[in-house]
Amino acid sequence: MSVSELKERHAVATETVNNLRDRLQQRRLQLLDTDVAKYSAAQGRSPVKFGATDLVCCRTLQGHTGKVYSLDWTPERNRIVSASQDGRLIVWNALTSQKTHAIKLPCAWVMTCAFSPNGQTVACGGLDSVCSIFSLSSTADKDGTVPVSRMLSGHRGYVSCCQYVPNEDARLITSSGDQTCVLWDVTTGLKTSVFGGEFQSGHTADVISVSISGSNPNWFISGSCDTTTRLWDTRAASRAVRTFHGHEGDVNTVKFFPDGNRFGTGSDDGTCRLYDIRTGHQLQVYQPHGDGENVPVTSIAFSASGRLLFAGYANNNACYVWDTLLGEIVLDLGELQDSHKNRISCLGMSADGSALCTGSWDSNLKIWAFGGHRRVI
Amino acid sequence: MASTSGSVGGEVTGVPPLAKSALPPPRPKSPPEYPDLYGKRREAARVQMLEREIGYLEAKIKFIEGVQPASRCCKEVSDFVVANSDPLIPAQRKSRRHCRFWKWLCCVPCLSLASFCCCCQSECSCHLRKPKCCNCTSCSCIGSKCCDGSCCSNICCCPKPSCPSCSCFRGCCCSCPDLSCCIPTCFRSCSRPSCLNKKKSSCCSCNCKIRWSSCFRCPKVRLCCCFCNCKNLCSNPCCLTF
């Protein structure tokens, strides 16, 4: 076949692709007969109302000397690991605020950290393109340097996010600026699967965040600067199971909804969105009202029931609490007493849903919980 | 036709002279047309990708024909939320419920003004206290002061003077006028690193010994601050503005 014939086939195929995409979009729009807020309002759902002291800051974890970029809870035992611009990982006892470990990192430019399911190791990654694993039972020297147990090398760009597969201490997923996600075998340090990349259909820009389903650990979602979120099956890496469109800016953060069949996203376009993974529907858009320009969403977390969506934004110290059913902001943690003094960069909900931890550019972490009934002195 | 004969510098015999206009002018040959194999293969690869995409899209259209409308998904979300309890949501009724959270968090007695418990009245003996602005004389930082009314902690609230007089002291860092990416420490004794930019800012220079073996590709490239300069030691390779 000659080049000219190929070019003609190319043009025909392009037109076919565009027509099919239009048909797909039209069909999707027909199926979007309502959203969560309209449905819930029609059902007469009562709004969530917070009193002035219902959600309070119960702990302030001080120790970092730079911006906090990432945090993660243990599945149990109430410990938190945090990563900071100061080049350290700190492991905290959330109950007592004590630091149990302060690990000085070989590369200070860390962007993400994660606790293993058994709580015995922590992983981190950043601009060095490597995901480093540290054992918390290793002895640190006087500088706080802990030997690296394993280095997961292979990404060609920064490691933006990492998460252990639930209940599996030997498997971990990373996302990267090289447009791929990788499933690693921590025991061997080798890649098990690569999702996306040069020869596979995947994200077309930096991947910024991942979230693994708690109910089906074979599924995970990734958010990217190509404005899409993709659902992957770890057993079939060649192509994403589904691609979710809608955002108009980088998708900075993704989190599974507690039921495992939905997920939330936060983006540079200033919105959070709720999607259904089985149908691909965009169920709700959470957009703050206001005349100002859209403020990027940096991080999100769902409460245990999914009724509350916590979203950190890139301006000041705002952390809006959204009523996910009615689509309304019910609280701003940034306006509460003892709130952060700078941008909230990361959020994490404890395993039992009773406490939210926030990390901020003010170098602190804070733990928020329900205040209950009290007398104020 | 007049014939021209003769030659310069001598007689030529036995060879009839050729007319000048009989031969066509020399014309170099064009190179043979080689097939553009690379271009053809590249085009074929593109067509193959598009045809594969057509297959995927047709599968998606077939899939979506059997997909339930969004309203049913919304119902599932609503039903799930209502059916599951949430420790962070205020009780709808005034009667107190078992505060399982307080057993988790209020096990540490309230011993100092710097901490407080959030208590159910029957569960904990302490009360919520508003933190007072403490007397910061016990802070060993030079020039430290109370920060916004909260009590002093182990980390002193160091002032943040503007550059260039600022020096890193216990992690406090000045703000660079051009970039918001001063790191508090470079390498132990090092003072603030230089702020990378084409025009020098007033931040001090750094004598850090950390060396990077390769350039970084910066996340979310911003015009102000992400560039690769392997020769600049210990400076923040990227302004992590995300």
PDB file of C-alpha atoms in Angstrom, chain A residues 1 3 6 9-10 13-14 16-17 20-21 23-24 27-28 31-36 39 45 49-50 54 56-59 62-63 65 67 69 78 95 109 111 127-128 143 158 177 206 239 242 250 252 257-259 262 268 276 278-279 281 283 303-305 307-308 310 341 343 349 352-354 361 369-371 373-375 377, chain B residues 40 43-44 46-47 50-51 53-54 56-58 60-61 63-65 67-71 73-82 84-91 94 96 100-102 104-105 108 116 118-121 127-131 148 153 155 171 180 183-184 188 212 216-220 235-238 240-242:
ATOM      1  CA  MET A   1       0.000   0.000   0.000  1.00  0.00           C
ATOM      2  CA  VAL A   3       1.919   6.248   1.467  1.00  0.00           C
ATOM      3  CA  LEU A   6      -2.233   5.064   3.877  1.00  0.00           C
ATOM      4  CA  ARG A   9      -7.006   5.497   5.252  1.00  0.00           C
ATOM      5  CA  HIS A  10      -5.692   7.621   8.088  1.00  0.00           C
ATOM      6  CA  ALA A  13     -10.108   6.359  10.312  1.00  0.00           C
ATOM      7  CA  THR A  14      -9.770   9.733  12.029  1.00  0.00           C
ATOM      8  CA  THR A  16     -14.619   7.413  12.080  1.00  0.00           C
ATOM      9  CA  VAL A  17     -12.993   7.844  15.489  1.00  0.00           C
ATOM     10  CA  LEU A  20     -17.789   7.313  17.310  1.00  0.00           C
ATOM     11  CA  ARG A  21     -16.595   9.605  20.100  1.00  0.00           C
ATOM     12  CA  ARG A  23     -21.942   9.115  19.439  1.00  0.00           C
ATOM     13  CA  LEU A  24     -20.487   7.902  22.716  1.00  0.00           C
ATOM     14  CA  ARG A  27     -25.302   8.494  24.549  1.00  0.00           C
ATOM     15  CA  ARG A  28     -23.607   9.360  27.852  1.00  0.00           C
ATOM     16  CA  LEU A  31     -27.990   8.653  30.464  1.00  0.00           C
ATOM     17  CA  LEU A  32     -27.123  11.579  32.753  1.00  0.00           C
ATOM     18  CA  ASP A  33     -30.720  12.146  33.819  1.00  0.00           C
ATOM     19  CA  THR A  34     -29.807  13.613  37.210  1.00  0.00           C
ATOM     20  CA  ASP A  35     -26.970  14.118  39.629  1.00  0.00           C
ATOM     21  CA  VAL A  36     -26.537  13.220  43.269  1.00  0.00           C
ATOM     22  CA  TYR A  39     -31.648  13.306  43.446  1.00  0.00           C
ATOM     23  CA  ARG A  45     -32.446  14.551  52.510  1.00  0.00           C
ATOM     24  CA  LYS A  49     -25.141  20.980  60.009  1.00  0.00           C
ATOM     25  CA  PHE A  50     -22.026  21.561  62.033  1.00  0.00           C
ATOM     26  CA  ASP A  54     -18.436  20.071  66.368  1.00  0.00           C
ATOM     27  CA  VAL A  56     -12.175  20.538  66.311  1.00  0.00           C
ATOM     28  CA  CYS A  57      -8.452  20.283  66.015  1.00  0.00           C
ATOM     29  CA  CYS A  58      -7.461  17.799  68.682  1.00  0.00           C
ATOM     30  CA  ARG A  59      -3.802  17.433  67.937  1.00  0.00           C
ATOM     31  CA  GLN A  62       4.912  19.714  65.134  1.00  0.00           C
ATOM     32  CA  GLY A  63       8.352  18.657  64.067  1.00  0.00           C
ATOM     33  CA  THR A  65      10.778  22.269  59.347  1.00  0.00           C
ATOM     34  CA  LYS A  67       6.212  22.127  53.909  1.00  0.00           C
ATOM     35  CA  TYR A  69       3.646  17.251  51.162  1.00  0.00           C
ATOM     36  CA  ASN A  78      -3.152   4.997  64.822  1.00  0.00           C
ATOM     37  CA  LEU A  95      -2.746   9.567  70.095  1.00  0.00           C
ATOM     38  CA  TRP A 109      12.862  16.193  47.362  1.00  0.00           C
ATOM     39  CA  MET A 111       6.622  14.094  47.217  1.00  0.00           C
ATOM     40  CA  LEU A 127      12.102  13.910  42.306  1.00  0.00           C
ATOM     41  CA  ASP A 128      14.794  11.243  42.289  1.00  0.00           C
ATOM     42  CA  ASP A 143      21.557  11.908  62.146  1.00  0.00           C
ATOM     43  CA  TYR A 158       9.406  11.875  39.429  1.00  0.00           C
ATOM     44  CA  GLY A 177       5.760  12.131  35.893  1.00  0.00           C
ATOM     45  CA  ASP A 206       2.189  13.326  34.142  1.00  0.00           C
ATOM     46  CA  ARG A 239      -5.060  -0.591  28.517  1.00  0.00           C
ATOM     47  CA  ARG A 242     -12.200   3.040  31.601  1.00  0.00           C
ATOM     48  CA  ASP A 250      -4.865  18.630  35.980  1.00  0.00           C
ATOM     49  CA  ASN A 252      -4.307  16.353  41.347  1.00  0.00           C
ATOM     50  CA  PHE A 257     -15.576   6.360  47.718  1.00  0.00           C
ATOM     51  CA  PRO A 258     -16.113   4.120  50.757  1.00  0.00           C
ATOM     52  CA  ASP A 259     -18.400   1.741  48.853  1.00  0.00           C
ATOM     53  CA  ARG A 262     -17.416   5.338  43.072  1.00  0.00           C
ATOM     54  CA  ASP A 268      -6.703  22.405  39.027  1.00  0.00           C
ATOM     55  CA  ASP A 276     -19.199   5.811  39.032  1.00  0.00           C
ATOM     56  CA  ARG A 278     -18.956   0.682  36.562  1.00  0.00           C
ATOM     57  CA  THR A 279     -20.947   2.992  34.327  1.00  0.00           C
ATOM     58  CA  HIS A 281     -21.046   8.423  34.779  1.00  0.00           C
ATOM     59  CA  LEU A 283     -22.465  11.800  39.206  1.00  0.00           C
ATOM     60  CA  SER A 303     -15.568  10.341  55.612  1.00  0.00           C
ATOM     61  CA  ALA A 304     -16.463   6.798  56.633  1.00  0.00           C
ATOM     62  CA  SER A 305     -20.003   6.915  55.285  1.00  0.00           C
ATOM     63  CA  ARG A 307     -21.424  11.760  53.391  1.00  0.00           C
ATOM     64  CA  LEU A 308     -18.569  14.205  53.836  1.00  0.00           C
ATOM     65  CA  PHE A 310     -12.951  17.001  52.670  1.00  0.00           C
ATOM     66  CA  LYS A 341      -1.677  28.899  58.662  1.00  0.00           C
ATOM     67  CA  ARG A 343      -2.163  25.715  52.257  1.00  0.00           C
ATOM     68  CA  MET A 349      -8.834   9.739  57.110  1.00  0.00           C
ATOM     69  CA  ASP A 352     -12.062   3.844  61.581  1.00  0.00           C
ATOM     70  CA  GLY A 353     -13.182   7.185  60.181  1.00  0.00           C
ATOM     71  CA  SER A 354     -13.049   8.931  63.526  1.00  0.00           C
ATOM     72  CA  TRP A 361       2.720  24.054  53.992  1.00  0.00           C
ATOM     73  CA  ALA A 369     -12.261  14.954  65.201  1.00  0.00           C
ATOM     74  CA  PHE A 370     -15.825  15.333  66.283  1.00  0.00           C
ATOM     75  CA  GLY A 371     -16.088  17.523  69.344  1.00  0.00           C
ATOM     76  CA  HIS A 373     -20.792  17.758  73.902  1.00  0.00           C
ATOM     77  CA  ARG A 374     -18.600  19.940  76.043  1.00  0.00           C
ATOM     78  CA  ARG A 375     -18.364  23.032  78.173  1.00  0.00           C
ATOM     79  CA  ILE A 377     -13.979  27.413  79.727  1.00  0.00           C
TER      80      ILE A 377
ATOM     81  CA  LYS B  40       5.319   4.609   5.252  1.00  0.00           C
ATOM     82  CA  GLU B  43       1.876   6.184   8.689  1.00  0.00           C
ATOM     83  CA  ALA B  44       0.916   2.526   8.850  1.00  0.00           C
ATOM     84  CA  ARG B  46      -0.787   5.560  12.956  1.00  0.00           C
ATOM     85  CA  VAL B  47      -3.504   3.903  10.929  1.00  0.00           C
ATOM     86  CA  LEU B  50      -6.619   4.497  14.885  1.00  0.00           C
ATOM     87  CA  GLU B  51      -8.196   1.247  13.791  1.00  0.00           C
ATOM     88  CA  GLU B  53      -9.123   2.867  18.746  1.00  0.00           C
ATOM     89  CA  ILE B  54     -12.148   2.340  16.497  1.00  0.00           C
ATOM     90  CA  TYR B  56     -12.315   0.108  21.446  1.00  0.00           C
ATOM     91  CA  LEU B  57     -14.868   2.825  20.784  1.00  0.00           C
ATOM     92  CA  GLU B  58     -17.268   0.390  19.164  1.00  0.00           C
ATOM     93  CA  LYS B  60     -17.598   1.142  24.463  1.00  0.00           C
ATOM     94  CA  ILE B  61     -20.720   2.066  22.514  1.00  0.00           C
ATOM     95  CA  PHE B  63     -21.197  -1.471  26.497  1.00  0.00           C
ATOM     96  CA  ILE B  64     -22.995   1.789  27.147  1.00  0.00           C
ATOM     97  CA  GLU B  65     -26.168   0.534  25.542  1.00  0.00           C
ATOM     98  CA  VAL B  67     -25.594   0.853  31.179  1.00  0.00           C
ATOM     99  CA  GLN B  68     -28.067   2.049  33.758  1.00  0.00           C
ATOM    100  CA  PRO B  69     -28.913   5.746  33.932  1.00  0.00           C
ATOM    101  CA  ALA B  70     -27.182   8.028  36.407  1.00  0.00           C
ATOM    102  CA  SER B  71     -30.254   8.220  38.640  1.00  0.00           C
ATOM    103  CA  CYS B  73     -26.185   5.285  40.577  1.00  0.00           C
ATOM    104  CA  CYS B  74     -27.272   8.315  42.597  1.00  0.00           C
ATOM    105  CA  LYS B  75     -29.732   6.138  44.472  1.00  0.00           C
ATOM    106  CA  GLU B  76     -26.978   3.679  45.289  1.00  0.00           C
ATOM    107  CA  VAL B  77     -24.796   6.487  46.616  1.00  0.00           C
ATOM    108  CA  SER B  78     -27.602   7.916  48.705  1.00  0.00           C
ATOM    109  CA  ASP B  79     -28.611   4.539  50.098  1.00  0.00           C
ATOM    110  CA  PHE B  80     -25.040   3.686  51.023  1.00  0.00           C
ATOM    111  CA  VAL B  81     -24.444   6.966  52.813  1.00  0.00           C
ATOM    112  CA  VAL B  82     -27.652   6.746  54.788  1.00  0.00           C
ATOM    113  CA  ASN B  84     -23.592   3.714  57.181  1.00  0.00           C
ATOM    114  CA  SER B  85     -22.766   5.551  60.377  1.00  0.00           C
ATOM    115  CA  ASP B  86     -20.201   8.321  60.380  1.00  0.00           C
ATOM    116  CA  PRO B  87     -18.161   9.290  63.444  1.00  0.00           C
ATOM    117  CA  LEU B  88     -17.617  12.813  62.143  1.00  0.00           C
ATOM    118  CA  ILE B  89     -21.201  13.808  61.573  1.00  0.00           C
ATOM    119  CA  PRO B  90     -23.057  15.547  64.397  1.00  0.00           C
ATOM    120  CA  ALA B  91     -25.688  13.438  66.019  1.00  0.00           C
ATOM    121  CA  LYS B  94     -29.712  15.440  71.357  1.00  0.00           C
ATOM    122  CA  ARG B  96     -25.739  11.305  73.658  1.00  0.00           C
ATOM    123  CA  ARG B 100     -16.249   5.433  70.836  1.00  0.00           C
ATOM    124  CA  PHE B 101     -13.905   8.047  69.491  1.00  0.00           C
ATOM    125  CA  TRP B 102     -13.273   9.452  72.940  1.00  0.00           C
ATOM    126  CA  TRP B 104      -9.487   6.467  71.316  1.00  0.00           C
ATOM    127  CA  LEU B 105      -8.402  10.021  71.808  1.00  0.00           C
ATOM    128  CA  VAL B 108      -4.415  10.834  77.470  1.00  0.00           C
ATOM    129  CA  PHE B 116      -6.887  19.555  75.217  1.00  0.00           C
ATOM    130  CA  CYS B 118     -12.579  16.924  73.160  1.00  0.00           C
ATOM    131  CA  CYS B 119     -14.789  15.227  75.605  1.00  0.00           C
ATOM    132  CA  CYS B 120     -18.149  13.857  76.132  1.00  0.00           C
ATOM    133  CA  GLN B 121     -19.067  15.054  79.582  1.00  0.00           C
ATOM    134  CA  HIS B 127     -12.807  20.318  79.412  1.00  0.00           C
ATOM    135  CA  LEU B 128     -12.094  22.189  76.308  1.00  0.00           C
ATOM    136  CA  ARG B 129      -9.838  25.079  77.101  1.00  0.00           C
ATOM    137  CA  LYS B 130      -8.971  27.875  74.843  1.00  0.00           C
ATOM    138  CA  PRO B 131      -5.213  28.011  74.590  1.00  0.00           C
ATOM    139  CA  ASP B 148      -0.978  34.101  66.958  1.00  0.00           C
ATOM    140  CA  SER B 153       6.014  24.490  71.620  1.00  0.00           C
ATOM    141  CA  ILE B 155       9.720  24.700  67.822  1.00  0.00           C
ATOM    142  CA  GLY B 171      14.414  25.797  60.266  1.00  0.00           C
ATOM    143  CA  SER B 180       8.641  31.141  47.185  1.00  0.00           C
ATOM    144  CA  ILE B 183      14.270  25.518  51.678  1.00  0.00           C
ATOM    145  CA  PRO B 184      15.068  25.935  55.307  1.00  0.00           C
ATOM    146  CA  ARG B 188      23.597  21.131  58.019  1.00  0.00           C
ATOM    147  CA  TRP B 212      22.843  15.775  41.818  1.00  0.00           C
ATOM    148  CA  PHE B 216      15.168  16.597  37.474  1.00  0.00           C
ATOM    149  CA  ARG B 217      12.050  16.889  35.478  1.00  0.00           C
ATOM    150  CA  CYS B 218       9.887  19.105  37.577  1.00  0.00           C
ATOM    151  CA  PRO B 219       6.250  18.465  38.343  1.00  0.00           C
ATOM    152  CA  LYS B 220       3.758  20.991  37.116  1.00  0.00           C
ATOM    153  CA  SER B 235      19.585  24.476  45.159  1.00  0.00           C
ATOM    154  CA  ASN B 236      15.979  23.536  45.027  1.00  0.00           C
ATOM    155  CA  PRO B 237      15.671  22.023  41.574  1.00  0.00           C
ATOM    156  CA  CYS B 238      12.000  22.734  41.415  1.00  0.00           C
ATOM    157  CA  LEU B 240       7.160  22.460  44.326  1.00  0.00           C
ATOM    158  CA  THR B 241       4.130  24.590  43.886  1.00  0.00           C
ATOM    159  CA  PHE B 242       1.587  21.814  43.626  1.00  0.00           C
TER     160      PHE B 242
END
